[in-house]
């Protein structure tokens, strides 16, 4: 897969992805809160690739967080990176399992609660897409306390060019 590196509004991308999970979260009794700044946070990413990453992370958060739980998603901008955090109060996992999280089919073949459906590819795909966009992902977790996935993207210094803006709007 060949991914573009365009200037994207990371806050808007997160809001758009989270909106797809609002109804599902509500149906299973989860509080889904999205904290984004009022002004755009420009990052360098492939817009479609970024949506794949965000959807995989939000899907996992919904899947592994029980009734009455919470999911918080937020965007922050630093000097050289834009950071997205997706934090849940779900089942979490033992920290020693984190290094194997990005291996394909890991969840499907072993690990916490085989009762959860899925292929175990979500984090693998997210990491591969982020690697191609010069991004990164970290996972901080504790069994029975939840998980926080942190995505870092290169920060863009300015708003997208008019051409990039039109391309992104056409994707919506």
mmCIF file of N, CA and C in Angstrom, residues 51-106:
data_model
loop_
_atom_site.group_PDB
_atom_site.id
_atom_site.type_symbol
_atom_site.label_atom_id
_atom_site.label_comp_id
_atom_site.label_asym_id
_atom_site.label_seq_id
_atom_site.Cartn_x
_atom_site.Cartn_y
_atom_site.Cartn_z
ATOM 1 N N UNK A 51 -7.625 7.319 8.910
ATOM 2 C CA UNK A 51 -8.953 6.822 9.292
ATOM 3 C C UNK A 51 -8.909 5.329 9.626
ATOM 4 N N UNK A 52 -8.139 4.554 8.885
ATOM 5 C CA UNK A 52 -7.992 3.124 9.180
ATOM 6 C C UNK A 52 -7.438 2.944 10.588
ATOM 7 N N UNK A 53 -6.397 3.687 10.915
ATOM 8 C CA UNK A 53 -5.779 3.600 12.242
ATOM 9 C C UNK A 53 -6.788 3.956 13.328
ATOM 10 N N UNK A 54 -7.446 5.094 13.179
ATOM 11 C CA UNK A 54 -8.378 5.562 14.207
ATOM 12 C C UNK A 54 -9.555 4.607 14.378
ATOM 13 N N UNK A 55 -10.083 4.103 13.286
ATOM 14 C CA UNK A 55 -11.210 3.166 13.372
ATOM 15 C C UNK A 55 -10.797 1.874 14.072
ATOM 16 N N UNK A 56 -9.602 1.371 13.783
ATOM 17 C CA UNK A 56 -9.136 0.157 14.457
ATOM 18 C C UNK A 56 -8.987 0.383 15.959
ATOM 19 N N UNK A 57 -8.410 1.509 16.347
ATOM 20 C CA UNK A 57 -8.210 1.783 17.772
ATOM 21 C C UNK A 57 -9.532 2.012 18.493
ATOM 22 N N UNK A 58 -10.429 2.764 17.879
ATOM 23 C CA UNK A 58 -11.735 3.000 18.503
ATOM 24 C C UNK A 58 -12.553 1.711 18.570
ATOM 25 N N UNK A 59 -12.476 0.892 17.547
ATOM 26 C CA UNK A 59 -13.181 -0.387 17.554
ATOM 27 C C UNK A 59 -12.701 -1.262 18.711
ATOM 28 N N UNK A 60 -11.385 -1.332 18.909
ATOM 29 C CA UNK A 60 -10.841 -2.100 20.031
ATOM 30 C C UNK A 60 -11.312 -1.534 21.364
ATOM 31 N N UNK A 61 -11.311 -0.217 21.488
ATOM 32 C CA UNK A 61 -11.735 0.406 22.744
ATOM 33 C C UNK A 61 -13.182 0.046 23.057
ATOM 34 N N UNK A 62 -14.045 0.090 22.057
ATOM 35 C CA UNK A 62 -15.453 -0.270 22.268
ATOM 36 C C UNK A 62 -15.567 -1.757 22.602
ATOM 37 N N UNK A 63 -14.840 -2.595 21.868
ATOM 38 C CA UNK A 63 -14.933 -4.041 22.047
ATOM 39 C C UNK A 63 -14.489 -4.487 23.440
ATOM 40 N N UNK A 64 -13.424 -3.876 23.961
ATOM 41 C CA UNK A 64 -12.834 -4.360 25.204
ATOM 42 C C UNK A 64 -13.209 -3.542 26.436
ATOM 43 N N UNK A 65 -14.201 -2.670 26.310
ATOM 44 C CA UNK A 65 -14.670 -1.876 27.444
ATOM 45 C C UNK A 65 -16.108 -2.279 27.737
ATOM 46 N N UNK A 66 -16.358 -2.641 28.975
ATOM 47 C CA UNK A 66 -17.675 -3.134 29.350
ATOM 48 C C UNK A 66 -18.696 -2.045 29.601
ATOM 49 N N UNK A 67 -19.926 -2.493 29.796
ATOM 50 C CA UNK A 67 -21.053 -1.617 30.083
ATOM 51 C C UNK A 67 -20.714 -0.686 31.241
ATOM 52 N N UNK A 68 -21.011 0.589 31.060
ATOM 53 C CA UNK A 68 -20.725 1.576 32.095
ATOM 54 C C UNK A 68 -19.315 2.132 32.032
ATOM 55 N N UNK A 69 -18.521 1.635 31.099
ATOM 56 C CA UNK A 69 -17.148 2.102 30.964
ATOM 57 C C UNK A 69 -17.069 3.416 30.206
ATOM 58 N N UNK A 70 -15.842 3.883 30.036
ATOM 59 C CA UNK A 70 -15.638 5.150 29.341
ATOM 60 C C UNK A 70 -14.501 5.016 28.337
ATOM 61 N N UNK A 71 -14.621 5.803 27.279
ATOM 62 C CA UNK A 71 -13.567 5.926 26.272
ATOM 63 C C UNK A 71 -13.345 7.411 26.075
ATOM 64 N N UNK A 72 -12.094 7.823 26.181
ATOM 65 C CA UNK A 72 -11.744 9.229 25.966
ATOM 66 C C UNK A 72 -10.750 9.300 24.819
ATOM 67 N N UNK A 73 -11.050 10.161 23.861
ATOM 68 C CA UNK A 73 -10.166 10.365 22.713
ATOM 69 C C UNK A 73 -9.802 11.838 22.656
ATOM 70 N N UNK A 74 -8.519 12.119 22.475
ATOM 71 C CA UNK A 74 -8.085 13.522 22.479
ATOM 72 C C UNK A 74 -6.907 13.737 21.535
ATOM 73 N N UNK A 75 -6.758 15.007 21.146
ATOM 74 C CA UNK A 75 -5.663 15.418 20.258
ATOM 75 C C UNK A 75 -4.852 16.484 20.964
ATOM 76 N N UNK A 76 -3.542 16.375 20.853
ATOM 77 C CA UNK A 76 -2.628 17.376 21.400
ATOM 78 C C UNK A 76 -1.566 17.676 20.339
ATOM 79 N N UNK A 77 -1.070 18.892 20.347
ATOM 80 C CA UNK A 77 0.002 19.255 19.415
ATOM 81 C C UNK A 77 1.241 19.634 20.206
ATOM 82 N N UNK A 78 2.356 19.062 19.814
ATOM 83 C CA UNK A 78 3.632 19.407 20.413
ATOM 84 C C UNK A 78 4.488 20.143 19.405
ATOM 85 N N UNK A 79 5.747 20.313 19.735
ATOM 86 C CA UNK A 79 6.647 21.049 18.849
ATOM 87 C C UNK A 79 6.838 20.378 17.492
ATOM 88 N N UNK A 80 6.995 19.051 17.499
ATOM 89 C CA UNK A 80 7.280 18.373 16.235
ATOM 90 C C UNK A 80 6.299 17.248 15.904
ATOM 91 N N UNK A 81 5.283 17.060 16.741
ATOM 92 C CA UNK A 81 4.328 15.977 16.499
ATOM 93 C C UNK A 81 2.926 16.366 16.950
ATOM 94 N N UNK A 82 1.953 15.731 16.329
ATOM 95 C CA UNK A 82 0.566 15.805 16.780
ATOM 96 C C UNK A 82 0.266 14.445 17.399
ATOM 97 N N UNK A 83 -0.304 14.455 18.591
ATOM 98 C CA UNK A 83 -0.556 13.231 19.334
ATOM 99 C C UNK A 83 -2.049 12.984 19.476
ATOM 100 N N UNK A 84 -2.442 11.762 19.240
ATOM 101 C CA UNK A 84 -3.820 11.315 19.454
ATOM 102 C C UNK A 84 -3.766 10.259 20.547
ATOM 103 N N UNK A 85 -4.606 10.412 21.556
ATOM 104 C CA UNK A 85 -4.709 9.406 22.608
ATOM 105 C C UNK A 85 -6.120 8.851 22.616
ATOM 106 N N UNK A 86 -6.222 7.535 22.652
ATOM 107 C CA UNK A 86 -7.509 6.866 22.811
ATOM 108 C C UNK A 86 -7.365 5.989 24.047
ATOM 109 N N UNK A 87 -8.066 6.396 25.097
ATOM 110 C CA UNK A 87 -7.934 5.759 26.404
ATOM 111 C C UNK A 87 -9.270 5.159 26.811
ATOM 112 N N UNK A 88 -9.227 3.929 27.328
ATOM 113 C CA UNK A 88 -10.467 3.291 27.766
ATOM 114 C C UNK A 88 -10.313 2.725 29.171
ATOM 115 N N UNK A 89 -11.442 2.435 29.771
ATOM 116 C CA UNK A 89 -11.461 1.837 31.109
ATOM 117 C C UNK A 89 -11.785 0.349 31.004
ATOM 118 N N UNK A 90 -11.389 -0.247 29.905
ATOM 119 C CA UNK A 90 -11.718 -1.641 29.616
ATOM 120 C C UNK A 90 -10.902 -2.649 30.393
ATOM 121 N N UNK A 91 -10.839 -3.864 29.843
ATOM 122 C CA UNK A 91 -10.220 -4.978 30.549
ATOM 123 C C UNK A 91 -8.707 -4.859 30.635
ATOM 124 N N UNK A 92 -8.116 -4.072 29.768
ATOM 125 C CA UNK A 92 -6.665 -3.922 29.781
ATOM 126 C C UNK A 92 -5.965 -5.258 29.582
ATOM 127 N N UNK A 93 -4.677 -5.262 29.829
ATOM 128 C CA UNK A 93 -3.908 -6.500 29.732
ATOM 129 C C UNK A 93 -2.644 -6.338 30.556
ATOM 130 N N UNK A 94 -1.976 -7.432 30.756
ATOM 131 C CA UNK A 94 -0.721 -7.371 31.495
ATOM 132 C C UNK A 94 0.321 -6.643 30.645
ATOM 133 N N UNK A 95 1.064 -5.705 31.232
ATOM 134 C CA UNK A 95 2.053 -4.936 30.465
ATOM 135 C C UNK A 95 3.064 -5.805 29.709
ATOM 136 N N UNK A 96 3.365 -6.987 30.234
ATOM 137 C CA UNK A 96 4.338 -7.842 29.540
ATOM 138 C C UNK A 96 3.804 -8.370 28.207
ATOM 139 N N UNK A 97 2.500 -8.236 27.964
ATOM 140 C CA UNK A 97 1.926 -8.666 26.683
ATOM 141 C C UNK A 97 2.040 -7.602 25.595
ATOM 142 N N UNK A 98 2.410 -6.381 25.970
ATOM 143 C CA UNK A 98 2.451 -5.275 25.004
ATOM 144 C C UNK A 98 3.394 -5.539 23.829
ATOM 145 N N UNK A 99 4.608 -6.061 24.034
ATOM 146 C CA UNK A 99 5.495 -6.248 22.877
ATOM 147 C C UNK A 99 4.900 -7.124 21.773
ATOM 148 N N UNK A 100 4.048 -8.075 22.105
ATOM 149 C CA UNK A 100 3.460 -8.949 21.099
ATOM 150 C C UNK A 100 2.173 -8.435 20.484
ATOM 151 N N UNK A 101 1.709 -7.290 20.942
ATOM 152 C CA UNK A 101 0.430 -6.762 20.459
ATOM 153 C C UNK A 101 0.390 -6.506 18.963
ATOM 154 N N UNK A 102 1.515 -6.190 18.389
ATOM 155 C CA UNK A 102 1.538 -5.802 16.984
ATOM 156 C C UNK A 102 1.801 -6.983 16.055
ATOM 157 N N UNK A 103 1.793 -8.205 16.621
ATOM 158 C CA UNK A 103 1.941 -9.410 15.815
ATOM 159 C C UNK A 103 0.573 -9.794 15.260
ATOM 160 N N UNK A 104 0.541 -10.146 14.000
ATOM 161 C CA UNK A 104 -0.724 -10.516 13.356
ATOM 162 C C UNK A 104 -1.374 -11.703 14.052
ATOM 163 N N UNK A 105 -2.677 -11.646 14.199
ATOM 164 C CA UNK A 105 -3.524 -12.702 14.744
ATOM 165 C C UNK A 105 -3.294 -12.989 16.224
ATOM 166 N N UNK A 106 -2.581 -12.126 16.922
ATOM 167 C CA UNK A 106 -2.262 -12.363 18.325
ATOM 168 C C UNK A 106 -3.523 -12.523 19.170
#
